[in-house]
CSV table of C-alpha atoms in Angstrom, one decimal:
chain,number,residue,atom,x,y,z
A,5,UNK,CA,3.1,-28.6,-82.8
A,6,UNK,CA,5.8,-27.4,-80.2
A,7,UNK,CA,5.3,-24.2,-79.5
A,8,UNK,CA,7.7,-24.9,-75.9
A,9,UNK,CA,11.3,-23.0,-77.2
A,10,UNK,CA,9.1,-20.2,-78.2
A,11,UNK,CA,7.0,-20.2,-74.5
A,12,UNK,CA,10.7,-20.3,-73.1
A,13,UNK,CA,12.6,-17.4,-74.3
A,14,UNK,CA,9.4,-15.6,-74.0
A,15,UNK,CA,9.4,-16.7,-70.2
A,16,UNK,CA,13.1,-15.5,-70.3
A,17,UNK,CA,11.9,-12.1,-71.6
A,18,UNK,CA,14.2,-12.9,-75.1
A,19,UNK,CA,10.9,-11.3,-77.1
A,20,UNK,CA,11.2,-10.1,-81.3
A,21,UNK,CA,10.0,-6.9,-82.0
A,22,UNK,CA,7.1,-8.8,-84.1
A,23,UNK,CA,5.4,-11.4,-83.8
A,24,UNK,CA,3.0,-13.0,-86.5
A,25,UNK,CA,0.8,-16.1,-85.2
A,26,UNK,CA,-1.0,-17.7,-88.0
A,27,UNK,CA,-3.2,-20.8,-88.7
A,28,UNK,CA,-6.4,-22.5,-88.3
A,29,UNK,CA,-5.3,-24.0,-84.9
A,30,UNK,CA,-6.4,-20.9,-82.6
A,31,UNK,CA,-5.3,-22.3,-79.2
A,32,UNK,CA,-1.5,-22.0,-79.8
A,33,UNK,CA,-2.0,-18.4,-81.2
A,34,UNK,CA,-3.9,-17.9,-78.0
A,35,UNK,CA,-1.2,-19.7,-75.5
A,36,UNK,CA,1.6,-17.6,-77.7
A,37,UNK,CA,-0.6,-13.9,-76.9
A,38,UNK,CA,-1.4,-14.7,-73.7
A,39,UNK,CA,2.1,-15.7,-72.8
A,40,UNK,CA,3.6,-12.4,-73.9
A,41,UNK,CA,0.9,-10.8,-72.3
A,42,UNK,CA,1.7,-11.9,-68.9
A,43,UNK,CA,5.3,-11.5,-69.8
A,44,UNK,CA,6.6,-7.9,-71.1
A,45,UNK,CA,4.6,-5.6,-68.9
A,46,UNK,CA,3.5,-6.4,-65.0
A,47,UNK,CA,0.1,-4.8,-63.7
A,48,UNK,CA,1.3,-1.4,-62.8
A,49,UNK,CA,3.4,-0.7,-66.3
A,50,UNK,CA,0.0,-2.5,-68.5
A,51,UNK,CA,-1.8,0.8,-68.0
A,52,UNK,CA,1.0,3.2,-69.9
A,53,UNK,CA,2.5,0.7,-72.1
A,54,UNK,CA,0.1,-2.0,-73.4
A,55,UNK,CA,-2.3,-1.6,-76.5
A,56,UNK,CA,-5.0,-3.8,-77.4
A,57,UNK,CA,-6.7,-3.5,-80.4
A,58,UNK,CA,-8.8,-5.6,-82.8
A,59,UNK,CA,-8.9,-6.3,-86.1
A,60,UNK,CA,-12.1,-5.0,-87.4
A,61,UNK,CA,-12.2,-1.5,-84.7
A,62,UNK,CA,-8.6,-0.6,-86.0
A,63,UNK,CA,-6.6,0.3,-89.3
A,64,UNK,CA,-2.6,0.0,-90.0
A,65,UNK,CA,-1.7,3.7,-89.7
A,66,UNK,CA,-3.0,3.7,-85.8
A,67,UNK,CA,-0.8,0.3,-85.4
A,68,UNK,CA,2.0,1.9,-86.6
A,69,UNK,CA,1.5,5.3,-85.2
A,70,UNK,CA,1.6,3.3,-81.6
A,71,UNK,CA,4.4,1.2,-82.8
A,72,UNK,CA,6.6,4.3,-83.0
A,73,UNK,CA,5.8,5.2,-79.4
A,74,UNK,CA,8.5,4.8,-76.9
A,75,UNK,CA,7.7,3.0,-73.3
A,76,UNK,CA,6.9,5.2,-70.7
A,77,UNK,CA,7.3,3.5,-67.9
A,78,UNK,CA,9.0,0.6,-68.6
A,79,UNK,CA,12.0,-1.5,-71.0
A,80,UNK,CA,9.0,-2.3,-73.9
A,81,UNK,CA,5.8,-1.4,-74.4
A,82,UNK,CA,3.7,-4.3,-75.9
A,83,UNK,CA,0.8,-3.9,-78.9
A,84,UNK,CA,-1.7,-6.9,-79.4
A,85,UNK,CA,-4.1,-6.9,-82.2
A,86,UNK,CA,-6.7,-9.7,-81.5
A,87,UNK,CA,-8.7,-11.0,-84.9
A,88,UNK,CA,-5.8,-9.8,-86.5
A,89,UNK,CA,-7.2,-11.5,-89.9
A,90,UNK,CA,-10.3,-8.5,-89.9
A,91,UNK,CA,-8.1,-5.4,-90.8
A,92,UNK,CA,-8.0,-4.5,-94.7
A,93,UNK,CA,-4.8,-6.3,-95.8
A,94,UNK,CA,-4.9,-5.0,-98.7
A,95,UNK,CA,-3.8,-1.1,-97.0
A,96,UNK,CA,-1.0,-3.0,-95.3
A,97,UNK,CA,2.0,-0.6,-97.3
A,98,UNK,CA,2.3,1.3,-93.8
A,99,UNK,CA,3.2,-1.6,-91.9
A,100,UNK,CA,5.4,-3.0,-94.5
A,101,UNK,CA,7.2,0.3,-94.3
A,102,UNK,CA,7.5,-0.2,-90.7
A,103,UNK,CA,9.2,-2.9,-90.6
A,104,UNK,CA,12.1,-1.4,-92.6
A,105,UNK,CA,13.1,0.6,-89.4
A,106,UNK,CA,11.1,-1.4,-86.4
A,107,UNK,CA,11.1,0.6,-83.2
A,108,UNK,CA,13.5,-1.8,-81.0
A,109,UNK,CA,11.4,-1.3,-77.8
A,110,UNK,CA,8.2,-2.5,-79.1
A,111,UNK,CA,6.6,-5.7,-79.1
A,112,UNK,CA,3.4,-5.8,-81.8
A,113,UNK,CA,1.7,-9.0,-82.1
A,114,UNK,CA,-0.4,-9.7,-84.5
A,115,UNK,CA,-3.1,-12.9,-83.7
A,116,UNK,CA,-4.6,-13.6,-87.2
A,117,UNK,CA,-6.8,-16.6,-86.6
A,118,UNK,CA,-9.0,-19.2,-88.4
A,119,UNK,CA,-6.9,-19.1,-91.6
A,120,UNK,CA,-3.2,-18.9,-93.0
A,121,UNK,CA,-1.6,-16.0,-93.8
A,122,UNK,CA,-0.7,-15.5,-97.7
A,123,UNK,CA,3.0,-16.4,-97.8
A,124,UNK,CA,3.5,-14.5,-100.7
A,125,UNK,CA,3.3,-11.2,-99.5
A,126,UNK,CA,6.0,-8.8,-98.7
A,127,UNK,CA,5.0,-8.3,-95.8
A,128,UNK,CA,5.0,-11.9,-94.5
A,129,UNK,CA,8.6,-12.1,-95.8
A,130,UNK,CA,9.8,-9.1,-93.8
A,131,UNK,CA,8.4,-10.5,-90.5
A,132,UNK,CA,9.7,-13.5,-91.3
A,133,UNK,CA,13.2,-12.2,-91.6
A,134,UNK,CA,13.4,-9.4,-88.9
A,135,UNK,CA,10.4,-10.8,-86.5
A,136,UNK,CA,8.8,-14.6,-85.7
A,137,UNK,CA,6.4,-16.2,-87.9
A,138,UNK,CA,4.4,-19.1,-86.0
A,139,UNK,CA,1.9,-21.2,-88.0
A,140,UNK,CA,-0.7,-22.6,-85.9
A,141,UNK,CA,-1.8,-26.1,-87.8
A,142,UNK,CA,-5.3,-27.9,-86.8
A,143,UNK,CA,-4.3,-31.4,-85.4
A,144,UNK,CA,-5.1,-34.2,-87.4
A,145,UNK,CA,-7.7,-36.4,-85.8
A,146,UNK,CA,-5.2,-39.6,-85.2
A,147,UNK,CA,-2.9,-37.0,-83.2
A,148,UNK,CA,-5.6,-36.0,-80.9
A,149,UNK,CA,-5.3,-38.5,-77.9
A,150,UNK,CA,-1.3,-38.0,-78.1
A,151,UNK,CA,-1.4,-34.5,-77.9
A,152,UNK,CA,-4.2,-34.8,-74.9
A,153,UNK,CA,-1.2,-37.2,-73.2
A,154,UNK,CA,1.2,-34.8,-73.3
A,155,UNK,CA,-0.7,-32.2,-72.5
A,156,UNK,CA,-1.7,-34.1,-69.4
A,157,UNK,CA,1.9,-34.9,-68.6
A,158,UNK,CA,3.1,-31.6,-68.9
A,159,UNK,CA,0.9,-30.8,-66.2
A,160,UNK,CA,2.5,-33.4,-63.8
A,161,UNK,CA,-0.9,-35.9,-64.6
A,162,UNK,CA,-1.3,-38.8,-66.4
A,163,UNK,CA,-3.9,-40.7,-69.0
A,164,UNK,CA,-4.6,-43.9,-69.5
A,165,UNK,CA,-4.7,-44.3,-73.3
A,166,UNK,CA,-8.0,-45.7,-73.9
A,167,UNK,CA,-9.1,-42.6,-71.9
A,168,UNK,CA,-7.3,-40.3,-74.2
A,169,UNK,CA,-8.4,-41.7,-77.0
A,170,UNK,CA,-12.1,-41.6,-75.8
A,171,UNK,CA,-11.7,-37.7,-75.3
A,172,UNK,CA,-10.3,-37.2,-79.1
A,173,UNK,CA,-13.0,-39.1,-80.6
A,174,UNK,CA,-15.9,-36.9,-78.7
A,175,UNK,CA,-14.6,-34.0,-78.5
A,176,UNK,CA,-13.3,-33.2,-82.2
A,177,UNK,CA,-10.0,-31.5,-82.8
A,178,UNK,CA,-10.6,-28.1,-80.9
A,179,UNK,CA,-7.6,-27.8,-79.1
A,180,UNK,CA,-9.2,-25.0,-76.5
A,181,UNK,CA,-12.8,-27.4,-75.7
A,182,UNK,CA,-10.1,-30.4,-75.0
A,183,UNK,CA,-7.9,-28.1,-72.9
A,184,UNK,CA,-11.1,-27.0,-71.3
A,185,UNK,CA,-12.3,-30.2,-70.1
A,186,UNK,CA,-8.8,-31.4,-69.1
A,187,UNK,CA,-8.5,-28.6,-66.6
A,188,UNK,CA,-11.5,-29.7,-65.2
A,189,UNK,CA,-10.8,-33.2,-64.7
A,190,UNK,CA,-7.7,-32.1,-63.5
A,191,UNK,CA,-9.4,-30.2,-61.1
A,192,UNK,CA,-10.8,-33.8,-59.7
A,193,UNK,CA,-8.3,-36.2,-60.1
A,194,UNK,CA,-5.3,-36.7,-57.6
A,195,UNK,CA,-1.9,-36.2,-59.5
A,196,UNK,CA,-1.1,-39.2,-58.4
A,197,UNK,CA,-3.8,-41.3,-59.6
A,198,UNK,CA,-3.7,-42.0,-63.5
A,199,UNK,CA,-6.9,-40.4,-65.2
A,200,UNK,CA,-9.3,-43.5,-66.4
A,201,UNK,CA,-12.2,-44.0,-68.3
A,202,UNK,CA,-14.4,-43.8,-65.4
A,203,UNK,CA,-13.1,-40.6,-64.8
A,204,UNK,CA,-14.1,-39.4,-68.3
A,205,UNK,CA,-17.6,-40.7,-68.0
A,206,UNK,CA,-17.7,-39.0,-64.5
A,207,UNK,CA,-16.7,-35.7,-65.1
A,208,UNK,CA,-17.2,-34.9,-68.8
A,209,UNK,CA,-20.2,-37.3,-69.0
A,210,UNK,CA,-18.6,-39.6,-71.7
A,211,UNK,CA,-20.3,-43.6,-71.4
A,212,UNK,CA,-17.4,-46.0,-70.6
A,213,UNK,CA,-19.1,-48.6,-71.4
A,214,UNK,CA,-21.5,-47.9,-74.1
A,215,UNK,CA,-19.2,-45.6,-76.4
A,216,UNK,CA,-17.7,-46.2,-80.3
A,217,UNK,CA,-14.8,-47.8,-78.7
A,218,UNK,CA,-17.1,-50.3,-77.0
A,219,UNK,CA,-18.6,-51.3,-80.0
A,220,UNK,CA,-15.1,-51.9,-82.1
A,221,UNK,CA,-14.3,-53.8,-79.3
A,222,UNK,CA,-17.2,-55.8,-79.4
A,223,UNK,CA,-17.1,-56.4,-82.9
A,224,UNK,CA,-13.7,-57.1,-82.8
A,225,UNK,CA,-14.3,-60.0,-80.6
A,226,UNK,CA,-17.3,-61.3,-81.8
A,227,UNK,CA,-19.3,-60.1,-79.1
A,228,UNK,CA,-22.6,-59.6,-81.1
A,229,UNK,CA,-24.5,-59.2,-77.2
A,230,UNK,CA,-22.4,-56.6,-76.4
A,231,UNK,CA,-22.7,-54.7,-79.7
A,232,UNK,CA,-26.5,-54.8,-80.0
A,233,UNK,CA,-26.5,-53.1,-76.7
A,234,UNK,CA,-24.8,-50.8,-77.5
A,235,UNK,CA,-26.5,-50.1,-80.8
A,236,UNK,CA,-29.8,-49.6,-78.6
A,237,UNK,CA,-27.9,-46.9,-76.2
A,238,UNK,CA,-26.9,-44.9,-79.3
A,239,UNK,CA,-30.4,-45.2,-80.6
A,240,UNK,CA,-31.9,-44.2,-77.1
A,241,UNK,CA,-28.8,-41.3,-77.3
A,242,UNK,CA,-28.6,-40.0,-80.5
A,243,UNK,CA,-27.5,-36.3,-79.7
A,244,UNK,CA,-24.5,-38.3,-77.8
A,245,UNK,CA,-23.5,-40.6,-80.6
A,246,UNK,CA,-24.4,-38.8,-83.8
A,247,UNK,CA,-24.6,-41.7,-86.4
A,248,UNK,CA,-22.3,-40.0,-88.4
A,249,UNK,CA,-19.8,-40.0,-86.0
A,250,UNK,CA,-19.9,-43.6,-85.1
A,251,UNK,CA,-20.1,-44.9,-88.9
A,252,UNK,CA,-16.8,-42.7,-89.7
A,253,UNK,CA,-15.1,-43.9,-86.5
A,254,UNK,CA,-16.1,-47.6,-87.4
A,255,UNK,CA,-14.7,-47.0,-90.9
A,256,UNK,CA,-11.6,-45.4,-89.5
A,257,UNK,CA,-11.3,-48.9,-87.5
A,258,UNK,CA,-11.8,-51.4,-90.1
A,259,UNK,CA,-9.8,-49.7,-92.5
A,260,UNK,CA,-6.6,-50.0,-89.4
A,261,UNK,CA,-8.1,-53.6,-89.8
A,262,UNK,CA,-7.3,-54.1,-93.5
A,263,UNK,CA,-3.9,-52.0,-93.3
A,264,UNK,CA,-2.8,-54.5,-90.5
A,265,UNK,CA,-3.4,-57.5,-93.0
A,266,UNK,CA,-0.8,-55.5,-95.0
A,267,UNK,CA,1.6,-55.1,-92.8
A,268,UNK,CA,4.9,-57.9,-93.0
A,269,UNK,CA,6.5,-56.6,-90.2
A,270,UNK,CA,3.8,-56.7,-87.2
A,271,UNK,CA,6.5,-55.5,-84.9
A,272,UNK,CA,6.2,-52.0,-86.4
A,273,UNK,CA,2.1,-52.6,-86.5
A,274,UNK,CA,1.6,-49.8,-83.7
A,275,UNK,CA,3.6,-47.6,-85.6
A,276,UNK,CA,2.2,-47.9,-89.1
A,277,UNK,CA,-1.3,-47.7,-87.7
A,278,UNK,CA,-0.9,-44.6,-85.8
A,279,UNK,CA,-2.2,-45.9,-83.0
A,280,UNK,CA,-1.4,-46.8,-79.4
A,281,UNK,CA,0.6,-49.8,-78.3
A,282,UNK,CA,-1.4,-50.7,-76.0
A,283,UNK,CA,-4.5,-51.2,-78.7
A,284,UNK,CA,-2.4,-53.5,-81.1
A,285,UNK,CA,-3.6,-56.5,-79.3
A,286,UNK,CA,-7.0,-56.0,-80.1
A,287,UNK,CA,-6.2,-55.3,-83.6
A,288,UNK,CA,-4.5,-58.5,-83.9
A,289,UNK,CA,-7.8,-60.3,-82.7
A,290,UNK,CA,-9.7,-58.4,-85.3
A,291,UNK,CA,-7.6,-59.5,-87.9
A,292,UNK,CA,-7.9,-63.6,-87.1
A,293,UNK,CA,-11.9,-62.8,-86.5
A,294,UNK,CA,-11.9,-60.6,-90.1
A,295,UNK,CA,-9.8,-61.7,-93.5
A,296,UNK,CA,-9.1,-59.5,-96.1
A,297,UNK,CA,-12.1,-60.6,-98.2
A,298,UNK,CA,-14.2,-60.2,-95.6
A,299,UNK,CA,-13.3,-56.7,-93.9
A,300,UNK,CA,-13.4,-55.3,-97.4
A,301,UNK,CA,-16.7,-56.3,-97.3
A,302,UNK,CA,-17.2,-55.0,-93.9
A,303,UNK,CA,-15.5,-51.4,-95.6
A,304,UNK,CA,-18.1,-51.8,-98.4
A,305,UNK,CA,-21.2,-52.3,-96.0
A,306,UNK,CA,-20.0,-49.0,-93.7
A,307,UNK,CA,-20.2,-47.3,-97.1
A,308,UNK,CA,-23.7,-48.4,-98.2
A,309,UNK,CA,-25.0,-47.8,-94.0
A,310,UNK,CA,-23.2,-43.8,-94.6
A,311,UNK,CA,-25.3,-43.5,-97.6
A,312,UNK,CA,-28.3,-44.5,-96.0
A,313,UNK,CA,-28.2,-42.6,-93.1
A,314,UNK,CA,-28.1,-39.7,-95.5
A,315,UNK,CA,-31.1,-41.0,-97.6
A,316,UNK,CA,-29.1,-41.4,-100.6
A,317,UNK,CA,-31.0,-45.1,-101.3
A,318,UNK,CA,-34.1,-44.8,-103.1
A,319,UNK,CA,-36.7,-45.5,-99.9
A,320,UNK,CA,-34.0,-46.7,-97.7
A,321,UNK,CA,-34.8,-46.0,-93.7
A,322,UNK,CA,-32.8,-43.3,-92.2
A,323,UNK,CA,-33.8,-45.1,-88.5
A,324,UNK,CA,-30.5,-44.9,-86.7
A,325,UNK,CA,-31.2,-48.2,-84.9
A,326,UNK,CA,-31.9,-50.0,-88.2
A,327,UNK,CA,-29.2,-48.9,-89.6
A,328,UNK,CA,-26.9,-50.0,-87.1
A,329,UNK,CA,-28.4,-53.1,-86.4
A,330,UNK,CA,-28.5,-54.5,-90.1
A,331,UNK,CA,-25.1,-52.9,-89.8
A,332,UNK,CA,-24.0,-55.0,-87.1
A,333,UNK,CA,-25.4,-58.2,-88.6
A,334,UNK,CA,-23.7,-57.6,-91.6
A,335,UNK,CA,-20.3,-57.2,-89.9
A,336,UNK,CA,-20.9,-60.7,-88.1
A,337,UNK,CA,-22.7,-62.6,-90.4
């Protein structure tokens, strides 16, 4: 999501006398906060006109009591609740009353996190109308590794795509663990050298060479050294490459594989894959190596390895090497 107009009238002290910031996606909530927080008061005024307050410690009639207040040493004074989504919603009548006559001067900000707030309430409609509402959404897994390369860029860096992509597959969709370990590669790559691979592995201790990616690769070209190799480092590794990750990422790949088959107009192949142009070439490849016929039967085999790895198959080995490799033989036989 862009959360950048908002982070600029903020900077330009433009502010709404509430703020509601909502979703499963903590990080923007947290960016939003911390923004304001740094914005309305400076050091010296923080200690007369800034309340923080969370969710669980506090109640709706000492938020609005403190809403009414008037600065005393400055243009606003500014109210945060943090864990916003503790406090008994249910008693939320006083603060619904409040915001038929909002004290002008105040800033409250409410950080309800983890979930959505229910749209159906009065009270969401009144902020809505006099104040800003900002939904926080978890990013989808296939927006990961764009979102890491403008994140990257907006920092005056920049990633090379396979490294990006690398990042979103280990490191999940929490925005504030990916932000975390960008800042510190950050912290060791020279702005003006692009971020690589071998900077992953270096500094967040990510194998470039013996990764999921690797192994697609492999597979895609027929490489069945390669991919045995690296079926032995995730064996040796498990705690690195959970098997569960690596069959769902390999299933994710294969079924690109199968979409690309499907798709008349290859020039929009990049596009209708969600992925990078700079992979398309390597799902081409895949496709003259894999039919339809047989990467449905590829899909099939991923399916029947998922189910034993979770012992689902009356006395079938949960072994992640044997797994993988019959796996692998599968795929290239």
């Amino acid at each position: 999501m862009n959360i950048s107009p908002i982070l600029a009238d903020i900077k330009k002290r433009k502010y709404v006398p509430i703020y509601l910031l909502h979703g499963e996606e903590s990080y923007f909530i947290d960016v939003i906060s911390d923004a304001l927080e740094n914005s309305v008061l400076n050091d010296a005024q923080k200690g007369f006109d800034q309340t923080i307050l969370y969710g669980k410690d506090t109640d709706f009639s000492t938020i609005v009591n403190a809403a009414k207040r008037y600065p005393m040493m400055s243009d606003y004074q500014l109210i945060i609740i943090k864990e916003a989504q503790d406090l008994k919603w249910k008693d939320d009548d006083l603060l619904l009353k409040y915001m038929e006559q909002l004290t002008p001067t105040t800033v409250l900000v409410l950080d309800y996190k983890y979930s959505k707030f229910d749209k159906r309430k009065k009270l969401y409609k009144a902020i809505e109308k006099k104040g800003l509402v900002v939904e926080s959404n978890k990013l989808y897994d296939d927006k990961v590794a764009a979102w890491i390369g403008s994140y990257i860029k907006e920092q005056g860096w920049n990633m090379h795509p396979q490294a990006a992509a690398l990042m979103a597959e280990y490191l999940g969709t929490e925005l504030s663990k990916i932000v975390n370990e960008l800042n510190k590669l950050m912290l060791n790559v020279p702005k003006e050298r692009e971020i690589s691979v071998t900077d992953i592995e270096q500094n967040i201790g990510i194998s470039k060479d013996f990764n999921v990616f690797e192994l697609n690769t492999a597979l895609a070209r027929r490489n069945a050294f390669k991919a045995y190799q690296i079926v032995d480092y995730f064996a040796a590794n498990p705690k690195s490459n959970p098997l569960v990750l690596v069959l769902g990422n390999m299933a994710g790949y294969f079924t690109k594989i199968l979409k690309y088959h499907y798709i008349i107009d290859k020039s929009t192949a990049a596009k209708e894959l969600g992925v990078h142009p700079f992979f398309l070439k390597e799902y081409e490849l895949a496709a003259r190596n894999y039919n339809r016929r047989k990467t449905f039967a590829i899909i099939e085999a991923l399916k029947d390895a998922d189910l034993k790895s979770k012992g689902m198959h009356v006395g079938s080995n949960t072994n992640t090497k044997d797994i993988l490799t019959e796996l692998i033989f599968s795929i290239l036989n």
